[in-house]
Coordinates of C-alpha atoms in Angstrom, one line a residue:
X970 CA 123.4 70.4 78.8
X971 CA 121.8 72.8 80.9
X972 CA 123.3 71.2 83.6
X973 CA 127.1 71.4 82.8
X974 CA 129.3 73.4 84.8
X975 CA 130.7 74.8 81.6
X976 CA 127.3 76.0 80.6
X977 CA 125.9 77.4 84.2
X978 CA 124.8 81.0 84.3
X979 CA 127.1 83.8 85.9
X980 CA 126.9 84.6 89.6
X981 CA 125.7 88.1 89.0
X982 CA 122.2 86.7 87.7
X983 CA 122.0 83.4 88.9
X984 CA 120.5 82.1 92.2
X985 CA 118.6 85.5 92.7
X986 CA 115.4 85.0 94.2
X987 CA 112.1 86.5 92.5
X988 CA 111.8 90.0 91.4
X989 CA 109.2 92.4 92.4
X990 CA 107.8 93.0 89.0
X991 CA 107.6 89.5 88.8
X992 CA 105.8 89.0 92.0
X993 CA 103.3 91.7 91.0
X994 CA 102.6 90.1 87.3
X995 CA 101.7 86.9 88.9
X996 CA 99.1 88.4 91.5
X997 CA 97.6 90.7 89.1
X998 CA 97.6 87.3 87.1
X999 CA 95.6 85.8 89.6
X1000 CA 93.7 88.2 91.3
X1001 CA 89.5 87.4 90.4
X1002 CA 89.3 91.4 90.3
X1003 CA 90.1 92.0 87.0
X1004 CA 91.3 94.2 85.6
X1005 CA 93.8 95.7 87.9
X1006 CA 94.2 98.7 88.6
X1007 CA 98.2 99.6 88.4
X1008 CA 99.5 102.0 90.3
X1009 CA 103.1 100.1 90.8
X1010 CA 104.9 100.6 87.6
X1011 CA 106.0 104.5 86.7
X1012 CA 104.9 104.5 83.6
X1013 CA 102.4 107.4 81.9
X1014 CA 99.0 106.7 81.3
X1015 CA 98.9 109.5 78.6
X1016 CA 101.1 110.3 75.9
X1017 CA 104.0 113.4 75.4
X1018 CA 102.8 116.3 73.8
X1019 CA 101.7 117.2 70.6
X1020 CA 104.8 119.0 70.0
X1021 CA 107.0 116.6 71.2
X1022 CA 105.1 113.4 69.1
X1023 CA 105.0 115.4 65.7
X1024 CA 108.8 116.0 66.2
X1025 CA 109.6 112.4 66.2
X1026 CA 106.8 112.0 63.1
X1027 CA 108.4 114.2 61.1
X1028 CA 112.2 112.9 62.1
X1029 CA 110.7 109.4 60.9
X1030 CA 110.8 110.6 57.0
X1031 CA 114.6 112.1 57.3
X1032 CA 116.7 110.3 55.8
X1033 CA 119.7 110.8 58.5
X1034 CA 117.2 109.9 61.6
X1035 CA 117.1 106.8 60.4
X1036 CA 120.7 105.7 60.7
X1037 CA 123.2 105.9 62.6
X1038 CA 124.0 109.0 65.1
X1039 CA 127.0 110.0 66.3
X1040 CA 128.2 107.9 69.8
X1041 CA 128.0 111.2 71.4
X1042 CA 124.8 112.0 70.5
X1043 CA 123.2 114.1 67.4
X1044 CA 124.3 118.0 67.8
X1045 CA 120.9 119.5 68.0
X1046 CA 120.1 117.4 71.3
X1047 CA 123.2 117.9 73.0
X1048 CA 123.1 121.4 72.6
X1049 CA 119.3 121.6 73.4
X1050 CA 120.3 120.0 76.6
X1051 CA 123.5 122.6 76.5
X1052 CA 120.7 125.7 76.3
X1053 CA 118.0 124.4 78.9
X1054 CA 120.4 123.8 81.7
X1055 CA 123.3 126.5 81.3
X1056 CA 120.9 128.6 82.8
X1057 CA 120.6 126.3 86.3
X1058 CA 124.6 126.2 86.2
X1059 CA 125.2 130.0 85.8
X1060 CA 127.6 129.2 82.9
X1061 CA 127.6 128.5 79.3
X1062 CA 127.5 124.0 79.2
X1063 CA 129.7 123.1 76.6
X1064 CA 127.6 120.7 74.5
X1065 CA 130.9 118.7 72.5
X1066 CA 132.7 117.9 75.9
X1067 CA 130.2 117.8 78.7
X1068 CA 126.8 116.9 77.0
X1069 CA 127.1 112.5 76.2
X1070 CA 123.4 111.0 75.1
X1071 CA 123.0 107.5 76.0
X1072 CA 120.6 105.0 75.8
X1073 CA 118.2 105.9 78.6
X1074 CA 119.5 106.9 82.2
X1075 CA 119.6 103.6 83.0
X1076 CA 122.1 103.0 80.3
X1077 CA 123.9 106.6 81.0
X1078 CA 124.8 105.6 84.7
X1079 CA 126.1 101.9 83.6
X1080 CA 128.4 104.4 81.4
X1081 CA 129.4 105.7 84.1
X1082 CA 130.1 102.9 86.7
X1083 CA 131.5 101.4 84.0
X1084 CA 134.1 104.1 82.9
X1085 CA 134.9 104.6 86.4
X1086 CA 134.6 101.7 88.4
X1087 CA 137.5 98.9 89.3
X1088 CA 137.0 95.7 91.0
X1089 CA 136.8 96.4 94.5
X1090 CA 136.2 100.3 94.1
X1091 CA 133.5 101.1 97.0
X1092 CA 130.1 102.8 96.1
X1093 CA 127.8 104.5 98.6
X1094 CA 124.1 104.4 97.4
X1095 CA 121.6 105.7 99.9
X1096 CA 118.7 103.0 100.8
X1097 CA 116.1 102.7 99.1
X1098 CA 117.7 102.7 96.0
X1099 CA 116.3 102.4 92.2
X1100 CA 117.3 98.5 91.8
X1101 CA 119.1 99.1 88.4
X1102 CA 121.7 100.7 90.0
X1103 CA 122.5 97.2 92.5
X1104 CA 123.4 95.1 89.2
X1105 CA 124.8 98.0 87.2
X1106 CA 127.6 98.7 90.2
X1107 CA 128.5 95.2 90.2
X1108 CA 129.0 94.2 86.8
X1109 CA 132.2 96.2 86.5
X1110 CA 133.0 94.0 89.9
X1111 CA 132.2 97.3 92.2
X1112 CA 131.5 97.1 95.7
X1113 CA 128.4 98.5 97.1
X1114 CA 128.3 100.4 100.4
X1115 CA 124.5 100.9 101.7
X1116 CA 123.6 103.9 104.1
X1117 CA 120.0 104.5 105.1
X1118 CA 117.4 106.8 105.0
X1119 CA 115.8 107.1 108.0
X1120 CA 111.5 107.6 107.8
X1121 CA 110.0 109.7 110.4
X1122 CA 109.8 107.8 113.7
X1123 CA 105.5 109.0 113.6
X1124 CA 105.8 107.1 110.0
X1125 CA 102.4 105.0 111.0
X1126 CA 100.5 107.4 113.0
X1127 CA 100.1 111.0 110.9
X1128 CA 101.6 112.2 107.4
X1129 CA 104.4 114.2 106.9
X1130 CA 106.5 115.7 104.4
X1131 CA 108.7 113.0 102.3
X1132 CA 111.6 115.9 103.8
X1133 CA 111.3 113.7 107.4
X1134 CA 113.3 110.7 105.6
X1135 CA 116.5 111.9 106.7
X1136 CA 120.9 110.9 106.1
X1137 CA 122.0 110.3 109.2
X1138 CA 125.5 112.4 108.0
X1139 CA 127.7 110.6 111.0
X1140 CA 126.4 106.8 109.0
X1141 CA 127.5 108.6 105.7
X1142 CA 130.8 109.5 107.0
X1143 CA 131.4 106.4 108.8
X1144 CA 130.5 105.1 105.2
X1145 CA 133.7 106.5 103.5
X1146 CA 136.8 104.2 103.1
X1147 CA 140.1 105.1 101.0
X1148 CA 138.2 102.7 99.0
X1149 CA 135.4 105.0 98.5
X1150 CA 134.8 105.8 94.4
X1151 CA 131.3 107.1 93.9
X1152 CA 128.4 108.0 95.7
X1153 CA 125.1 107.9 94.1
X1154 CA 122.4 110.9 95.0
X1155 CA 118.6 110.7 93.7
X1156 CA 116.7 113.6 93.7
X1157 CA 114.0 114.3 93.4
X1158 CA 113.9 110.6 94.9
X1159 CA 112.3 107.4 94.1
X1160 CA 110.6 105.8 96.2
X1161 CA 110.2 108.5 98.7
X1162 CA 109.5 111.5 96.9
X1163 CA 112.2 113.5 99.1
X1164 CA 113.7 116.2 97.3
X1165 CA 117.0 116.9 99.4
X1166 CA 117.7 120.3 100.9
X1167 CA 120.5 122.7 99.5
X1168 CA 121.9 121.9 103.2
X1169 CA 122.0 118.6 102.9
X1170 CA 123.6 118.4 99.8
X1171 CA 126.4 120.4 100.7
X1172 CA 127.1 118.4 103.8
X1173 CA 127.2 115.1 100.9
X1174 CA 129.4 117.5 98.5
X1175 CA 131.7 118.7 101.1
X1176 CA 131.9 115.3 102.0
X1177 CA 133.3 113.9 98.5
X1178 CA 135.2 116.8 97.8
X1179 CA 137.5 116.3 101.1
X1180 CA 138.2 112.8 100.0
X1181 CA 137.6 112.9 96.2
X1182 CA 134.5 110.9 95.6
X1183 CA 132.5 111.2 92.3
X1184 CA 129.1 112.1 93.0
X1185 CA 126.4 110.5 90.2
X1186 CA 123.6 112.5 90.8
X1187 CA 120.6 110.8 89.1
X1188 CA 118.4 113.6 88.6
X1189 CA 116.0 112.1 86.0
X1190 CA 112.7 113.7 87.8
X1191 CA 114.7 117.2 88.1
X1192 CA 111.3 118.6 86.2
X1193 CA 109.0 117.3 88.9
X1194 CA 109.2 119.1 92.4
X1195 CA 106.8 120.9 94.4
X1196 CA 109.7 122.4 96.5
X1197 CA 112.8 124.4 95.8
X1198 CA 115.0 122.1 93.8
X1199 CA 118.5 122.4 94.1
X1200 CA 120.7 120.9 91.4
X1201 CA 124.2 118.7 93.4
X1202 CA 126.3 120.4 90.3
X1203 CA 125.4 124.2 90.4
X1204 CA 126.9 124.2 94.7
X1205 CA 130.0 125.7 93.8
X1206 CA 132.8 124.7 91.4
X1207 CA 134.5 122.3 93.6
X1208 CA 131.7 120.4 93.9
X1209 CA 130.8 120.6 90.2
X1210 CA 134.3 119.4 89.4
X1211 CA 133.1 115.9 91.1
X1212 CA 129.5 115.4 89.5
X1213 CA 127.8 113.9 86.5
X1214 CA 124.8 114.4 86.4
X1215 CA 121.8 112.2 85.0
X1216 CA 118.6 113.0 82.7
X1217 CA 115.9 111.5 81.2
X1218 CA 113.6 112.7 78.4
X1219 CA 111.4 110.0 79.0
X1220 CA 110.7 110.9 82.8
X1221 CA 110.6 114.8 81.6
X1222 CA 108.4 114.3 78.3
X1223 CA 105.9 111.7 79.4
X1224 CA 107.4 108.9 77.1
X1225 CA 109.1 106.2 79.3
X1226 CA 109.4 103.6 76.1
X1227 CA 110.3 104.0 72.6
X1228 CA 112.9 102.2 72.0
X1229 CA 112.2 98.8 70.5
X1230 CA 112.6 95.0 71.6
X1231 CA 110.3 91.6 71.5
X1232 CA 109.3 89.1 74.4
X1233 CA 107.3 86.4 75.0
X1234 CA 104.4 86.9 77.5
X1235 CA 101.5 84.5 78.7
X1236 CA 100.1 87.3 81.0
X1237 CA 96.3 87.5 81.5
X1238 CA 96.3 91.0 81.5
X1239 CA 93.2 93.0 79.2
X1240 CA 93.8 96.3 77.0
X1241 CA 89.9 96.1 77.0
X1242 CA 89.5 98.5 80.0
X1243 CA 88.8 102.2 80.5
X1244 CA 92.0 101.8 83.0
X1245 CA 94.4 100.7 80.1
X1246 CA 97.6 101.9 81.9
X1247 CA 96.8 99.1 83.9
X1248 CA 98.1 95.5 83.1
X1249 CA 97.2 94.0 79.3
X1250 CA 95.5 90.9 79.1
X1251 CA 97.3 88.9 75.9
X1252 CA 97.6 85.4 75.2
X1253 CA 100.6 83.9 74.4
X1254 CA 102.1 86.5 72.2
X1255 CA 105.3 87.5 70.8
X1256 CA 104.8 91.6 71.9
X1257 CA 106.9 95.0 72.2
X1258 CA 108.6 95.7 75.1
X1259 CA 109.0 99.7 75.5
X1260 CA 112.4 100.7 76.9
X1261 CA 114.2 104.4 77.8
X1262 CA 113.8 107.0 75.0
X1263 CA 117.2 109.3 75.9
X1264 CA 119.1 110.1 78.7
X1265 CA 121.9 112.3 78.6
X1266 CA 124.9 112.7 81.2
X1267 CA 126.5 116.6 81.9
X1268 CA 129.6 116.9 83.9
X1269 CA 133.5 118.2 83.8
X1270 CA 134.8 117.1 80.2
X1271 CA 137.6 115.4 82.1
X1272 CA 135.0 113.3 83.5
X1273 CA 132.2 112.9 80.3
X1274 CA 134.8 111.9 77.6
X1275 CA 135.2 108.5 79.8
X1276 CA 131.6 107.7 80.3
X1277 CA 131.4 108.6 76.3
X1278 CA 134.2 105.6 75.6
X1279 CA 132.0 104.0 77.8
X1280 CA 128.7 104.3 76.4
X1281 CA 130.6 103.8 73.1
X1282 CA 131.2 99.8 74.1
X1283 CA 127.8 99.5 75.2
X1284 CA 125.4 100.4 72.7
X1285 CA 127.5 102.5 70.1
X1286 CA 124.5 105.2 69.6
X1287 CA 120.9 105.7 70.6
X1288 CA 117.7 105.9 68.9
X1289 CA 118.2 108.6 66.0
X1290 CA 114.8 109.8 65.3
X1291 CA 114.1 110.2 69.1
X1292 CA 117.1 112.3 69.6
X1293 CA 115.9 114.6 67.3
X1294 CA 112.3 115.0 68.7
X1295 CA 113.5 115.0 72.0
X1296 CA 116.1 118.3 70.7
X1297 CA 112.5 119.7 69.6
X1298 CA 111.2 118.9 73.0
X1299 CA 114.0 121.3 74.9
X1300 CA 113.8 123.9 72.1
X1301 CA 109.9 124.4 72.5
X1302 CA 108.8 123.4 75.8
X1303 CA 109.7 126.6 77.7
X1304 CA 107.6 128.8 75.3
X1305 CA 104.9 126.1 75.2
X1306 CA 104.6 126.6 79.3
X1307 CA 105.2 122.8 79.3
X1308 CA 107.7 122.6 82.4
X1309 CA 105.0 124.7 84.2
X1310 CA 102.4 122.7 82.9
X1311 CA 104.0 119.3 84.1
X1312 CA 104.3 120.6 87.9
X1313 CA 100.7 121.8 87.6
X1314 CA 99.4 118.7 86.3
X1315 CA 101.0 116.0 88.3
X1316 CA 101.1 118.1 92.0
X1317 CA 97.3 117.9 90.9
X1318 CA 97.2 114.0 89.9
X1319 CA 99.2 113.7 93.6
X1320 CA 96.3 115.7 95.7
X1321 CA 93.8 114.1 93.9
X1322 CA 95.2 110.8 94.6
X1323 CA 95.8 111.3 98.1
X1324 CA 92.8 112.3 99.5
X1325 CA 92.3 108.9 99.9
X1326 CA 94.6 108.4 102.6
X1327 CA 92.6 111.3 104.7
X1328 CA 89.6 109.3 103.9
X1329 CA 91.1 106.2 105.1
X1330 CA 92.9 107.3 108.0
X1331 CA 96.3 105.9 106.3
X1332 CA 99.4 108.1 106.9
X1333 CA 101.8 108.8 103.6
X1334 CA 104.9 110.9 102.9
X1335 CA 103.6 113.9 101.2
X1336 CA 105.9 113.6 98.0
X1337 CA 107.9 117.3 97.1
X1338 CA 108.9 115.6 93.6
X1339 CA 108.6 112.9 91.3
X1340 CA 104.9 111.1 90.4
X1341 CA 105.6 108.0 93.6
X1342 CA 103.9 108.0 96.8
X1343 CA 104.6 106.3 100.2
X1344 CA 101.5 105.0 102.1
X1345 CA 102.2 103.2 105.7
X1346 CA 99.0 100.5 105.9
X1347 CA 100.2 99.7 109.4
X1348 CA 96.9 99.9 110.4
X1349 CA 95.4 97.3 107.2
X1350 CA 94.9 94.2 109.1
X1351 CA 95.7 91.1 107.0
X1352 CA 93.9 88.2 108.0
X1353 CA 95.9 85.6 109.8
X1354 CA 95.0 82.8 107.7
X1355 CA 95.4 84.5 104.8
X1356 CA 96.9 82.0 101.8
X1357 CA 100.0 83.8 100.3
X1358 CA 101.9 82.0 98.1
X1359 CA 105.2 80.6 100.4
X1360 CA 107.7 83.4 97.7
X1361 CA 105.2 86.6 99.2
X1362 CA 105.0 84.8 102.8
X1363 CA 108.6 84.6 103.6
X1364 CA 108.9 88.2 102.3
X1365 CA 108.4 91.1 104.7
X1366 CA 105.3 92.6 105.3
X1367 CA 105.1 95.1 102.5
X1368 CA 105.3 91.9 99.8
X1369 CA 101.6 91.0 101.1
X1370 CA 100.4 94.1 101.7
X1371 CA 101.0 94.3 98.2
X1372 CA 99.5 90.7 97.1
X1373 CA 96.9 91.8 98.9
X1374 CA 95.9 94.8 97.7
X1375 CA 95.9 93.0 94.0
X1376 CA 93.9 90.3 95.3
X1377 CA 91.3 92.0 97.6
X1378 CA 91.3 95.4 96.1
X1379 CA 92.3 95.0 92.5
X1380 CA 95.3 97.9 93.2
X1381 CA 98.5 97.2 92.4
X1382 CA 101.2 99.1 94.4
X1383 CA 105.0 98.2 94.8
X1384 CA 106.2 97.1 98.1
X1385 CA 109.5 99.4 98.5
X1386 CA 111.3 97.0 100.4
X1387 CA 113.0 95.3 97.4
X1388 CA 114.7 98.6 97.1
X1389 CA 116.6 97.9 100.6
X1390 CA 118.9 95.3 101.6
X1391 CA 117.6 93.0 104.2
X1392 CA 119.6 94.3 107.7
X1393 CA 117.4 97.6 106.6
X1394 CA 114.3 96.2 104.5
X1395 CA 112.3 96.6 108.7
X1396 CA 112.3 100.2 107.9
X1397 CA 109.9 100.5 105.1
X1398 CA 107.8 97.0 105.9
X1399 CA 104.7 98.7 106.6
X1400 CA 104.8 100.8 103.3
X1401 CA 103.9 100.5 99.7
X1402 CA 104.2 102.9 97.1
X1403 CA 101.6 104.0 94.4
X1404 CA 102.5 105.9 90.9
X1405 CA 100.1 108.5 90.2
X1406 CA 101.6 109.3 86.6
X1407 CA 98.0 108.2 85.5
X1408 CA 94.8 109.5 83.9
X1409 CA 92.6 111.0 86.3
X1410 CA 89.6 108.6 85.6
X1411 CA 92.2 105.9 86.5
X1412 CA 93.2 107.7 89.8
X1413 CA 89.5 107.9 90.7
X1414 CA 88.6 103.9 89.8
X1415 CA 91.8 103.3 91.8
X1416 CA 90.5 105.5 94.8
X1417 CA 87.1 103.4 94.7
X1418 CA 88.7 100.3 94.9
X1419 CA 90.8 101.0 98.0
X1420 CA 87.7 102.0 99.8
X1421 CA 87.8 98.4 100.1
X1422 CA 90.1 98.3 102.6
X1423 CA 88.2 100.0 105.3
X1424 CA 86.5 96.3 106.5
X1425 CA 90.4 95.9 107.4
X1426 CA 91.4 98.0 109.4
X1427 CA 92.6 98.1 112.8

């Protein structure tokens, strides 16, 4: 049966060749230094707040947090949301009409290619790009439109700000067709770390506004910069008129998964490690798999109340309970000095991180947001006879810099070229990127470890 024509498996996931988390299981599966260290995946190594976790406790024994909320999402968040940015936009947000909760942001941008996006509608995404957004654009049959970022040509030979990845604005313009729909903007940015410049964004809102683009700007690390962060919305009122804008609670409160689902897993990984955000060793289990707590979407109410009919088809409402601890987390983390807090803590995680690099003599994009960093190992010899499995060997370089640094080192890092299509993946081939979003005792094993590389080097 599996066979039958009537019975194969649509284009959109069929014949797609292996995924990078996928890759990455299976070397940190094999590696003989266990157990790994991860620094690929951006997930926390230490739980939200206090204040944030005995929210949710105490939403647990309500009786209405444990049913259904409204599509929309529960009042108390979206105005929450309403209060903590109306003062970035320099206007009262209306919470009923331009505040929709959704699913995750992952789940909040579907909404959005979905309530906007034809067959054949054209969507510029700038490369590399979060790889959510490649299936998401072409489920409601949208076509995508890839334009660059450019590294800094002295990429492999000194560090420099993640700022030196650059739009090359005459590619972007070239970009635009009458075809053009949407344009999708991430900043702060992962992989690179770039936070854009209030000049270049108004060169990309100009831009849509003279030939009526919606801008999605996915701003789920808008809590996490190091620079001055300038919000694509708050430009000027033209521009504003064009954007939705993304947000995540679990990127801004430290709790990437609570919402609930089951799969089957044969990994090797162990949770019996000092350095348990790494990998877990189970047998074959049935276990949870953690997905996005909340996201949210604010833009022109002409513009939400589709992605709300949206959302609305897709998963009806999100995770009651959560909402409501997450409304708890806006109401108290100003006067808790938790947004201050957060940049403290994670611009410390990323210097502590990175001294490495000096040590090693390995050049990186210094991030200005977001927990990611970008490390060129141009200068890590891998050995020529090295046996990578023929799926990593016919991959560009970055793939076995990765395998190799599970194997060898017992790091795991995320090779960023499966966040570029391959006429561009040659830019970012000598790169991998590490997640820092970890406990310091984990940063500082992880640190020990790639001290290991020095026997290869050039």
């Amino acid at each position: 049966m599996e066979g039958s024509s009537k019975i194969k498996p649509a284009a959109r996931v069929s014949g797609q060749k292996q995924d990078v988390w996928s890759i990455i299981n299976e070397a940190a599966a094999a590696s003989p230094k266990q157990p790994i260290v991860n620094m690929g995946q951006g997930f926390f190594g230490y739980n939200p707040p206090d204040f944030i976790l005995n929210a949710a406790k105490d939403a647990l024994d309500r009786v209405e947090c444990n049913q259904y909320s409204p599509t929309k999402g529960r009042p108390r968040l979206k105005k929450a949301i309403a209060d903590a940015y109306s003062p970035f936009w320099g206007r009262k947000i209306d919470p009923e009409t331009e505040v929709t909760i959704t699913t995750g942001a992952n789940e909040g941008m579907l909404s959005a290619f979905m309530a906007f996006i034809e067959p054949g509608d054209e969507v510029i995404i700038f490369e590399p790009f979060f790889d959510q957004y490649i299936s998401n654009i072409e489920m409601p049959g949208g076509k995508i439109v890839y334009v660059p970022m450019h590294p800094p040509e002295t990429g492999a030979t000194k560090t420099s700000s993640a700022a030196d990845w650059t739009i090359d604005f005459a590619e972007l313009e070239k970009a635009i067709t009458p075809r053009t729909k949407m344009i999708v903007l991430n900043t702060p940015h992962n992989p690179v770390g770039k936070v854009y410049s209030r000049d270049e964004l108004q060169k990309i809102g100009d831009l849509c506004v003279k030939n009526e683009i919606i801008i999605l700007s996915d701003e789920v690390y808008d809590r996490l910069y190091y620079v001055p962060f300038t919000r694509m919305a708050t430009l000027s009122p033209e521009i504003e008129k064009l954007t939705i804008t993304v947000g995540s609670a679990g990127k801004n409160f430290y709790a990437t998964g609570w919402r609930v689902g089951t799969f089957r897993s044969t990994l090797p990984f162990s949770p019996v490690s000092p350095f348990n955000s790494i990998f877990f060793r189970l047998s074959s289990l049935t276990f949870v798999l953690l997905s996005p707590l909340t996201g949210w979407l604010m833009g022109p109410a002409n513009l939400i109340k589709y992605v709300s009919a949206a959302h609305t088809r897709i998963c009806y409402s999100s995770v009651s309970p959560l909402q409501e601890a997450c409304a708890v987390g806006f109401e108290q983390a100003e006067s808790e000095g938790f947004w201050d807090k957060t940049i403290t803590d994670m611009k410390s995680k990323m210097d502590r991180f990175n001294e490495i690099w000096a040590e090693l003599d390995l050049p990186y994009s210094e991030p200005e947001g977001g927990y990611f960093v970008l490390v060129n190992m141009k200068k890590v010899q891998l050995p020529a006879d090295y046996p990578f499995p023929e799926h990593v060997a016919s991959r560009p370089r970055d793939f076995k810099l990765a395998w190799f640094l599970i194997q060898e080192v017992g790091v795991a890092a995320i090779p960023p070229t499966e966040f570029y299509t391959p006429a561009n993946a040659h830019l970012a081939e000598d790169y991998v990127r590490f997640a820092v979003c970890k406990d310091d005792e984990v940063l500082e094993e992880a640190k020990r470890r790639l001290r290991g590389l020095k026997k290869y080097m050039q």
